[in-house]
mmCIF file of C-alpha atoms and ligand atoms in Angstrom:
data_model
loop_
_atom_site.group_PDB
_atom_site.id
_atom_site.type_symbol
_atom_site.label_atom_id
_atom_site.label_comp_id
_atom_site.label_asym_id
_atom_site.label_seq_id
_atom_site.Cartn_x
_atom_site.Cartn_y
_atom_site.Cartn_z
ATOM 1 C CA MET L 344 -37.856 77.957 -81.695
ATOM 2 C CA ASN L 345 -41.274 79.232 -81.280
ATOM 3 C CA LEU L 346 -42.070 77.431 -78.253
ATOM 4 C CA GLN L 347 -38.917 77.976 -76.097
ATOM 5 C CA GLY L 348 -39.900 77.761 -72.460
ATOM 6 C CA LYS L 349 -43.271 76.199 -73.078
ATOM 7 C CA VAL L 350 -44.577 72.845 -71.780
ATOM 8 C CA ALA L 351 -46.913 70.574 -73.999
ATOM 9 C CA LEU L 352 -48.949 67.597 -73.247
ATOM 10 C CA VAL L 353 -49.959 65.365 -76.253
ATOM 11 C CA THR L 354 -52.602 62.818 -75.515
ATOM 12 C CA GLY L 355 -52.026 59.308 -77.650
ATOM 13 C CA GLY L 356 -48.499 60.549 -78.345
ATOM 14 C CA SER L 357 -46.751 57.277 -78.535
ATOM 15 C CA ARG L 358 -47.407 56.696 -82.455
ATOM 16 C CA GLY L 359 -49.153 58.113 -85.488
ATOM 17 C CA ILE L 360 -50.340 61.682 -85.685
ATOM 18 C CA GLY L 361 -49.778 62.344 -81.785
ATOM 19 C CA ARG L 362 -46.065 61.325 -82.008
ATOM 20 C CA ALA L 363 -45.438 63.650 -85.005
ATOM 21 C CA ILE L 364 -47.205 66.378 -83.100
ATOM 22 C CA ALA L 365 -44.867 65.679 -80.155
ATOM 23 C CA LEU L 366 -41.844 65.531 -82.045
ATOM 24 C CA ALA L 367 -42.667 68.899 -83.981
ATOM 25 C CA LEU L 368 -43.464 70.580 -80.828
ATOM 26 C CA ALA L 369 -40.133 69.391 -79.273
ATOM 27 C CA GLU L 370 -38.239 70.823 -82.621
ATOM 28 C CA GLN L 371 -40.020 74.153 -81.934
ATOM 29 C CA GLY L 372 -38.184 74.046 -78.340
ATOM 30 C CA ALA L 373 -41.184 73.039 -76.057
ATOM 31 C CA LYS L 374 -40.939 70.284 -73.251
ATOM 32 C CA VAL L 375 -43.105 67.591 -74.018
ATOM 33 C CA ALA L 376 -44.990 65.124 -72.179
ATOM 34 C CA PHE L 377 -47.366 62.420 -73.945
ATOM 35 C CA CYS L 378 -49.592 59.753 -72.833
ATOM 36 C CA HIS L 379 -50.551 56.284 -73.999
ATOM 37 C CA PRO L 380 -52.359 53.238 -72.397
ATOM 38 C CA ASP L 381 -49.970 50.702 -73.826
ATOM 39 C CA ASP L 382 -46.093 51.118 -73.292
ATOM 40 C CA ALA L 383 -45.029 49.128 -76.527
ATOM 41 C CA GLN L 384 -44.407 52.062 -78.708
ATOM 42 C CA ALA L 385 -43.829 54.850 -75.948
ATOM 43 C CA GLN L 386 -40.100 53.866 -75.431
ATOM 44 C CA ASP L 387 -38.933 54.528 -78.648
ATOM 45 C CA THR L 388 -40.876 57.724 -79.040
ATOM 46 C CA LEU L 389 -39.617 58.909 -75.662
ATOM 47 C CA ALA L 390 -36.039 58.260 -76.701
ATOM 48 C CA GLU L 391 -36.506 60.097 -79.965
ATOM 49 C CA LEU L 392 -37.978 63.180 -77.916
ATOM 50 C CA GLN L 393 -35.335 63.025 -75.596
ATOM 51 C CA LYS L 394 -32.615 63.784 -78.510
ATOM 52 C CA LEU L 395 -34.559 67.111 -78.812
ATOM 53 C CA THR L 396 -35.959 68.415 -75.511
ATOM 54 C CA GLU L 397 -36.807 67.297 -71.883
ATOM 55 C CA ALA L 398 -39.655 64.646 -72.178
ATOM 56 C CA GLU L 399 -41.789 62.413 -70.127
ATOM 57 C CA SER L 400 -43.985 59.503 -71.133
ATOM 58 C CA LEU L 401 -46.888 58.796 -68.950
ATOM 59 C CA PRO L 402 -49.114 55.629 -69.215
ATOM 60 C CA ALA L 403 -52.554 56.751 -68.825
ATOM 61 C CA ASP L 404 -56.005 56.093 -70.217
ATOM 62 C CA VAL L 405 -57.647 59.480 -71.049
ATOM 63 C CA SER L 406 -61.080 57.942 -70.481
ATOM 64 C CA ASP L 407 -60.548 57.594 -66.635
ATOM 65 C CA GLU L 408 -60.752 60.560 -64.699
ATOM 66 C CA ALA L 409 -58.261 59.474 -62.112
ATOM 67 C CA GLN L 410 -55.567 58.661 -64.485
ATOM 68 C CA VAL L 411 -55.909 61.875 -66.212
ATOM 69 C CA GLU L 412 -55.932 63.997 -63.061
ATOM 70 C CA GLY L 413 -52.787 61.905 -62.046
ATOM 71 C CA MET L 414 -51.184 62.577 -65.433
ATOM 72 C CA PHE L 415 -51.543 66.430 -65.307
ATOM 73 C CA ASP L 416 -50.146 66.253 -61.410
ATOM 74 C CA ALA L 417 -47.135 64.470 -62.913
ATOM 75 C CA VAL L 418 -46.568 66.891 -65.694
ATOM 76 C CA MET L 419 -46.944 69.692 -63.060
ATOM 77 C CA SER L 420 -44.594 68.031 -60.555
ATOM 78 C CA ARG L 421 -41.970 67.523 -63.427
ATOM 79 C CA PHE L 422 -42.226 70.860 -65.296
ATOM 80 C CA GLY L 423 -43.987 73.062 -62.941
ATOM 81 C CA ARG L 424 -46.314 74.433 -65.630
ATOM 82 C CA ILE L 425 -48.202 73.294 -68.613
ATOM 83 C CA ASP L 426 -48.949 75.642 -71.461
ATOM 84 C CA ILE L 427 -50.283 73.548 -74.458
ATOM 85 C CA LEU L 428 -52.610 70.765 -74.468
ATOM 86 C CA VAL L 429 -52.967 68.599 -77.624
ATOM 87 C CA ASN L 430 -56.137 66.200 -77.415
ATOM 88 C CA ASN L 431 -55.077 63.509 -79.925
ATOM 89 C CA ALA L 432 -56.010 60.294 -78.292
ATOM 90 C CA GLY L 433 -58.506 58.439 -80.402
ATOM 91 C CA ILE L 434 -59.951 55.167 -81.463
ATOM 92 C CA LEU L 435 -62.046 53.971 -84.258
ATOM 93 C CA ARG L 436 -64.215 51.128 -84.485
ATOM 94 C CA GLU L 437 -66.294 50.208 -87.325
ATOM 95 C CA SER L 438 -69.661 48.205 -87.631
ATOM 96 C CA PRO L 439 -73.211 48.830 -89.064
ATOM 97 C CA ILE L 440 -75.555 50.395 -86.534
ATOM 98 C CA ALA L 441 -77.861 47.476 -86.405
ATOM 99 C CA GLU L 442 -74.994 45.283 -85.219
ATOM 100 C CA THR L 443 -73.039 48.073 -82.923
ATOM 101 C CA LYS L 444 -72.874 46.815 -79.248
ATOM 102 C CA ILE L 445 -73.622 49.706 -76.638
ATOM 103 C CA ASP L 446 -70.339 48.985 -75.065
ATOM 104 C CA GLU L 447 -68.461 49.561 -78.314
ATOM 105 C CA PHE L 448 -70.171 52.601 -78.794
ATOM 106 C CA ASP L 449 -69.518 53.816 -75.249
ATOM 107 C CA ARG L 450 -65.988 53.133 -75.573
ATOM 108 C CA VAL L 451 -65.189 55.236 -78.655
ATOM 109 C CA ILE L 452 -67.221 58.195 -76.809
ATOM 110 C CA ALA L 453 -65.245 57.482 -73.796
ATOM 111 C CA VAL L 454 -61.832 57.704 -75.384
ATOM 112 C CA ASN L 455 -62.416 60.265 -78.109
ATOM 113 C CA LEU L 456 -64.983 62.738 -76.492
ATOM 114 C CA ARG L 457 -64.878 62.038 -72.744
ATOM 115 C CA GLY L 458 -60.942 61.956 -73.082
ATOM 116 C CA THR L 459 -60.897 65.211 -74.762
ATOM 117 C CA PHE L 460 -63.352 66.689 -71.985
ATOM 118 C CA LEU L 461 -61.164 65.161 -69.207
ATOM 119 C CA ALA L 462 -57.842 66.509 -70.348
ATOM 120 C CA SER L 463 -59.147 70.066 -71.083
ATOM 121 C CA ARG L 464 -60.776 70.274 -67.674
ATOM 122 C CA ALA L 465 -57.496 69.093 -66.089
ATOM 123 C CA PHE L 466 -55.681 71.540 -68.114
ATOM 124 C CA VAL L 467 -57.978 74.452 -67.145
ATOM 125 C CA ARG L 468 -57.596 73.692 -63.623
ATOM 126 C CA ARG L 469 -53.818 74.110 -63.715
ATOM 127 C CA THR L 470 -53.111 77.135 -65.933
ATOM 128 C CA GLU L 471 -54.777 80.441 -66.489
ATOM 129 C CA GLU L 472 -53.090 80.764 -70.081
ATOM 130 C CA GLY L 473 -52.529 78.502 -73.019
ATOM 131 C CA ARG L 474 -53.567 76.643 -75.917
ATOM 132 C CA ILE L 475 -55.841 73.626 -76.481
ATOM 133 C CA ILE L 476 -55.566 71.967 -79.769
ATOM 134 C CA ASN L 477 -58.389 68.952 -80.439
ATOM 135 C CA ILE L 478 -57.969 66.650 -83.003
ATOM 136 C CA ALA L 479 -61.233 66.047 -84.648
ATOM 137 C CA SER L 480 -61.873 64.517 -88.201
ATOM 138 C CA ASP L 481 -63.187 65.476 -91.425
ATOM 139 C CA LEU L 482 -65.726 62.504 -90.889
ATOM 140 C CA GLY L 483 -66.990 64.832 -88.119
ATOM 141 C CA PHE L 484 -68.370 67.106 -90.963
ATOM 142 C CA LEU L 485 -68.937 64.468 -93.546
ATOM 143 C CA GLY L 486 -70.346 61.437 -91.722
ATOM 144 C CA ARG L 487 -69.212 57.810 -92.821
ATOM 145 C CA GLU L 488 -71.098 54.758 -93.120
ATOM 146 C CA GLU L 489 -70.684 52.095 -90.263
ATOM 147 C CA MET L 490 -68.701 54.665 -88.155
ATOM 148 C CA SER L 491 -71.554 56.196 -85.943
ATOM 149 C CA ALA L 492 -69.740 56.394 -82.713
ATOM 150 C CA TYR L 493 -66.242 57.642 -84.217
ATOM 151 C CA THR L 494 -68.256 60.376 -86.500
ATOM 152 C CA ALA L 495 -70.457 61.502 -83.588
ATOM 153 C CA SER L 496 -67.569 61.768 -81.271
ATOM 154 C CA LYS L 497 -65.623 64.035 -83.925
ATOM 155 C CA GLY L 498 -68.538 66.133 -84.634
ATOM 156 C CA ALA L 499 -68.861 66.696 -80.950
ATOM 157 C CA ILE L 500 -65.257 67.622 -80.472
ATOM 158 C CA ILE L 501 -65.787 70.452 -82.965
ATOM 159 C CA ALA L 502 -68.806 71.726 -80.910
ATOM 160 C CA LEU L 503 -66.713 71.432 -77.548
ATOM 161 C CA THR L 504 -63.841 73.244 -79.361
ATOM 162 C CA ARG L 505 -66.378 76.324 -79.901
ATOM 163 C CA THR L 506 -67.812 76.164 -76.552
ATOM 164 C CA LEU L 507 -64.357 75.946 -74.751
ATOM 165 C CA ALA L 508 -63.000 78.837 -77.104
ATOM 166 C CA ARG L 509 -66.075 81.155 -75.949
ATOM 167 C CA GLU L 510 -65.807 80.148 -72.393
ATOM 168 C CA LEU L 511 -62.098 80.410 -71.833
ATOM 169 C CA ALA L 512 -61.307 83.391 -73.972
ATOM 170 C CA PRO L 513 -59.213 85.768 -73.883
ATOM 171 C CA LYS L 514 -56.600 83.807 -71.971
ATOM 172 C CA ILE L 515 -56.606 80.079 -73.310
ATOM 173 C CA LEU L 516 -57.224 79.894 -77.108
ATOM 174 C CA VAL L 517 -59.009 76.582 -78.375
ATOM 175 C CA ASN L 518 -58.864 75.208 -81.929
ATOM 176 C CA ALA L 519 -59.448 72.085 -83.739
ATOM 177 C CA ILE L 520 -57.669 70.481 -86.492
ATOM 178 C CA ALA L 521 -59.808 67.978 -88.710
ATOM 179 C CA PRO L 522 -57.650 65.734 -90.656
ATOM 180 C CA GLY L 523 -58.620 63.854 -93.822
ATOM 181 C CA SER L 524 -56.950 60.399 -94.259
ATOM 182 C CA ILE L 525 -53.640 60.286 -92.732
ATOM 183 C CA GLU L 526 -51.330 57.378 -93.266
ATOM 184 C CA THR L 527 -51.041 55.765 -89.671
ATOM 185 C CA ASP L 528 -51.855 52.594 -87.990
ATOM 186 C CA MET L 529 -55.598 53.923 -87.765
ATOM 187 C CA THR L 530 -55.826 54.271 -91.681
ATOM 188 C CA SER L 531 -53.552 53.182 -94.196
ATOM 189 C CA PRO L 532 -54.177 52.246 -97.707
ATOM 190 C CA ALA L 533 -52.659 48.718 -97.301
ATOM 191 C CA SER L 534 -55.408 47.742 -94.841
ATOM 192 C CA MET L 535 -58.166 49.036 -96.753
ATOM 193 C CA SER L 536 -60.865 47.138 -99.140
ATOM 194 C CA PRO L 537 -60.912 48.620 -102.637
ATOM 195 C CA GLU L 538 -64.161 50.243 -101.926
ATOM 196 C CA GLN L 539 -63.083 52.158 -98.927
ATOM 197 C CA LEU L 540 -59.748 53.273 -100.739
ATOM 198 C CA ALA L 541 -61.665 54.587 -103.664
ATOM 199 C CA ILE L 542 -63.912 56.731 -101.030
ATOM 200 C CA ASP L 543 -60.653 58.097 -99.485
ATOM 201 C CA MET L 544 -59.120 58.814 -102.875
ATOM 202 C CA ALA L 545 -62.009 60.963 -104.204
ATOM 203 C CA THR L 546 -60.587 64.176 -102.928
ATOM 204 C CA PRO L 547 -58.833 66.864 -104.946
ATOM 205 C CA LEU L 548 -55.360 65.716 -103.941
ATOM 206 C CA ALA L 549 -56.205 62.097 -104.118
ATOM 207 C CA ARG L 550 -53.926 60.889 -101.738
ATOM 208 C CA PHE L 551 -53.220 60.230 -98.072
ATOM 209 C CA GLY L 552 -51.432 62.705 -95.989
ATOM 210 C CA GLN L 553 -48.716 62.129 -93.467
ATOM 211 C CA PRO L 554 -48.663 62.793 -89.763
ATOM 212 C CA GLU L 555 -46.301 65.618 -90.292
ATOM 213 C CA ASP L 556 -48.848 67.411 -92.195
ATOM 214 C CA ILE L 557 -51.030 67.440 -89.036
ATOM 215 C CA ALA L 558 -48.128 68.197 -86.833
ATOM 216 C CA ALA L 559 -47.342 71.529 -88.939
ATOM 217 C CA MET L 560 -50.831 72.759 -88.122
ATOM 218 C CA ALA L 561 -50.570 71.825 -84.264
ATOM 219 C CA CYS L 562 -47.264 73.897 -84.346
ATOM 220 C CA TYR L 563 -48.917 77.075 -85.829
ATOM 221 C CA LEU L 564 -51.932 76.878 -83.372
ATOM 222 C CA ALA L 565 -49.514 76.285 -80.538
ATOM 223 C CA GLY L 566 -47.239 79.233 -81.279
ATOM 224 C CA PRO L 567 -47.336 83.036 -81.449
ATOM 225 C CA GLN L 568 -48.415 83.360 -85.071
ATOM 226 C CA SER L 569 -51.925 82.166 -84.078
ATOM 227 C CA ASN L 570 -52.600 84.734 -81.360
ATOM 228 C CA PHE L 571 -55.831 86.146 -82.631
ATOM 229 C CA ILE L 572 -57.267 82.634 -83.746
ATOM 230 C CA THR L 573 -59.813 80.519 -81.429
ATOM 231 C CA GLY L 574 -62.828 78.466 -81.916
ATOM 232 C CA GLN L 575 -61.797 77.436 -85.524
ATOM 233 C CA CYS L 576 -61.556 73.969 -86.894
ATOM 234 C CA PHE L 577 -58.812 73.644 -89.403
ATOM 235 C CA GLY L 578 -59.376 71.170 -92.296
ATOM 236 C CA VAL L 579 -55.797 69.323 -93.183
ATOM 237 C CA ASN L 580 -57.566 67.014 -95.480
ATOM 238 C CA GLY L 581 -56.441 67.311 -99.249
ATOM 239 C CA GLY L 582 -59.578 68.855 -99.902
ATOM 240 C CA SER L 583 -62.072 66.305 -98.636
ATOM 241 C CA VAL L 584 -64.140 69.082 -96.975
ATOM 242 C CA MET L 585 -64.083 72.687 -98.091
ATOM 243 C CA THR L 586 -65.556 75.096 -95.602
HETATM 244 P P1 NAP U 1991 -53.361 55.691 -84.126
HETATM 245 O O1 NAP U 1991 -51.896 55.560 -85.049
HETATM 246 O O2 NAP U 1991 -54.012 54.451 -83.803
HETATM 247 O O3 NAP U 1991 -52.631 56.138 -82.814
HETATM 248 C C1 NAP U 1991 -53.499 56.472 -81.399
HETATM 249 C C2 NAP U 1991 -52.676 57.038 -80.542
HETATM 250 O O4 NAP U 1991 -53.801 57.108 -79.458
HETATM 251 C C3 NAP U 1991 -51.873 56.016 -79.915
HETATM 252 O O5 NAP U 1991 -50.813 56.707 -79.301
HETATM 253 C C4 NAP U 1991 -52.628 55.432 -78.730
HETATM 254 O O6 NAP U 1991 -51.770 54.673 -77.599
HETATM 255 C C5 NAP U 1991 -53.512 56.507 -78.109
HETATM 256 N N1 NAP U 1991 -54.364 56.131 -77.700
HETATM 257 C C6 NAP U 1991 -55.616 55.177 -77.985
HETATM 258 N N2 NAP U 1991 -56.522 54.910 -76.849
HETATM 259 C C7 NAP U 1991 -56.027 55.629 -75.814
HETATM 260 C C8 NAP U 1991 -56.409 56.034 -74.480
HETATM 261 N N3 NAP U 1991 -57.745 55.503 -74.010
HETATM 262 N N4 NAP U 1991 -55.828 56.944 -73.559
HETATM 263 C C9 NAP U 1991 -54.572 57.373 -74.272
HETATM 264 N N5 NAP U 1991 -54.103 57.033 -75.543
HETATM 265 C C10 NAP U 1991 -54.854 56.450 -76.277
HETATM 266 O O7 NAP U 1991 -54.281 56.973 -84.545
HETATM 267 P P2 NAP U 1991 -53.962 58.066 -85.388
HETATM 268 O O8 NAP U 1991 -54.287 58.014 -86.847
HETATM 269 O O9 NAP U 1991 -52.552 58.842 -85.141
HETATM 270 O O10 NAP U 1991 -54.863 59.032 -84.980
HETATM 271 C C11 NAP U 1991 -54.773 60.243 -83.966
HETATM 272 C C12 NAP U 1991 -55.887 61.130 -83.755
HETATM 273 O O11 NAP U 1991 -56.077 61.570 -85.040
HETATM 274 C C13 NAP U 1991 -57.197 60.330 -83.420
HETATM 275 O O12 NAP U 1991 -57.931 60.990 -82.701
HETATM 276 C C14 NAP U 1991 -57.869 60.070 -84.733
HETATM 277 O O13 NAP U 1991 -59.293 59.904 -84.473
HETATM 278 C C15 NAP U 1991 -57.407 61.488 -85.402
HETATM 279 N N6 NAP U 1991 -57.624 61.215 -86.971
HETATM 280 C C16 NAP U 1991 -57.022 60.338 -87.497
HETATM 281 C C17 NAP U 1991 -57.107 60.135 -88.941
HETATM 282 C C18 NAP U 1991 -56.263 59.448 -89.848
HETATM 283 O O14 NAP U 1991 -56.444 59.290 -90.948
HETATM 284 N N7 NAP U 1991 -55.250 58.511 -89.270
HETATM 285 C C19 NAP U 1991 -58.017 60.979 -89.491
HETATM 286 C C20 NAP U 1991 -58.809 61.857 -88.896
HETATM 287 C C21 NAP U 1991 -58.514 61.901 -87.503
HETATM 288 P P3 NAP U 1991 -51.289 53.200 -77.765
HETATM 289 O O15 NAP U 1991 -50.119 53.286 -78.646
HETATM 290 O O16 NAP U 1991 -50.875 52.967 -76.528
HETATM 291 O O17 NAP U 1991 -52.506 52.252 -78.357
#
């Protein structure tokens, strides 16, 4: 129970990787709030969290400044403090660049990158100490055909992680996780063409990871064992990127 007494907020925590991170932080003793734009899966996640800890589900779109500030106000009013922020909320849209509409490009950047900026700013305005953990992607290093907005947003999140790590040291530690292919609604072998699947399988471990693989790294970065680590981006990727 490394995180006893800590309060965590996970963006996009209703399903997939965010849900696994929220549950893992709760298992380590943290009180956990999570946000999501759509209530459908949030109730089930909230019920699971409440078996482990004090938990709060907050409907909020991370791309909206007022909603993000309101979400942090709600966390402060419920728990009185905030120690850990996991910027996990993200969306993926695929299209060849020639056919990508400006609105589609802007929406991906708004959720993935502006959302990470807005939540990080709101966090820093409310605490002097803590941890920020940003969920990037191995595609932020590798690039991927027909994913211009997504890969650009993830590369930018890695750069933002390094800047915030410098700016907020020594009291707030900022790190990123760059997952490889993880089996969730966003990426599943069943929904892929054979060509796409072949690309994702061309790694040393030749399989998809599970959300819990990312959650284990998030717990490490949220806890006392990582006290001397900031500005890093950890690949949890089956070997897709080696740095
Ligand atoms: P997912 O299963 O599609 O879940 C996405 C989560 O983000 C959901 O909880 C969703 O809420 C939430 N969300 C979407 N738009 C939001 C918004 N505007 N404001 C707040 N929350 C929002 O995706 P995932 O696979 O778990 O991915 C989680 C993160 O890991 C993303 O940043 C993704 O880019 C990154 N990642 C994933 C993989 C992978 O292979 N899965 C690989 C590398 C990186 P609703 O349920 O309400 O829609």
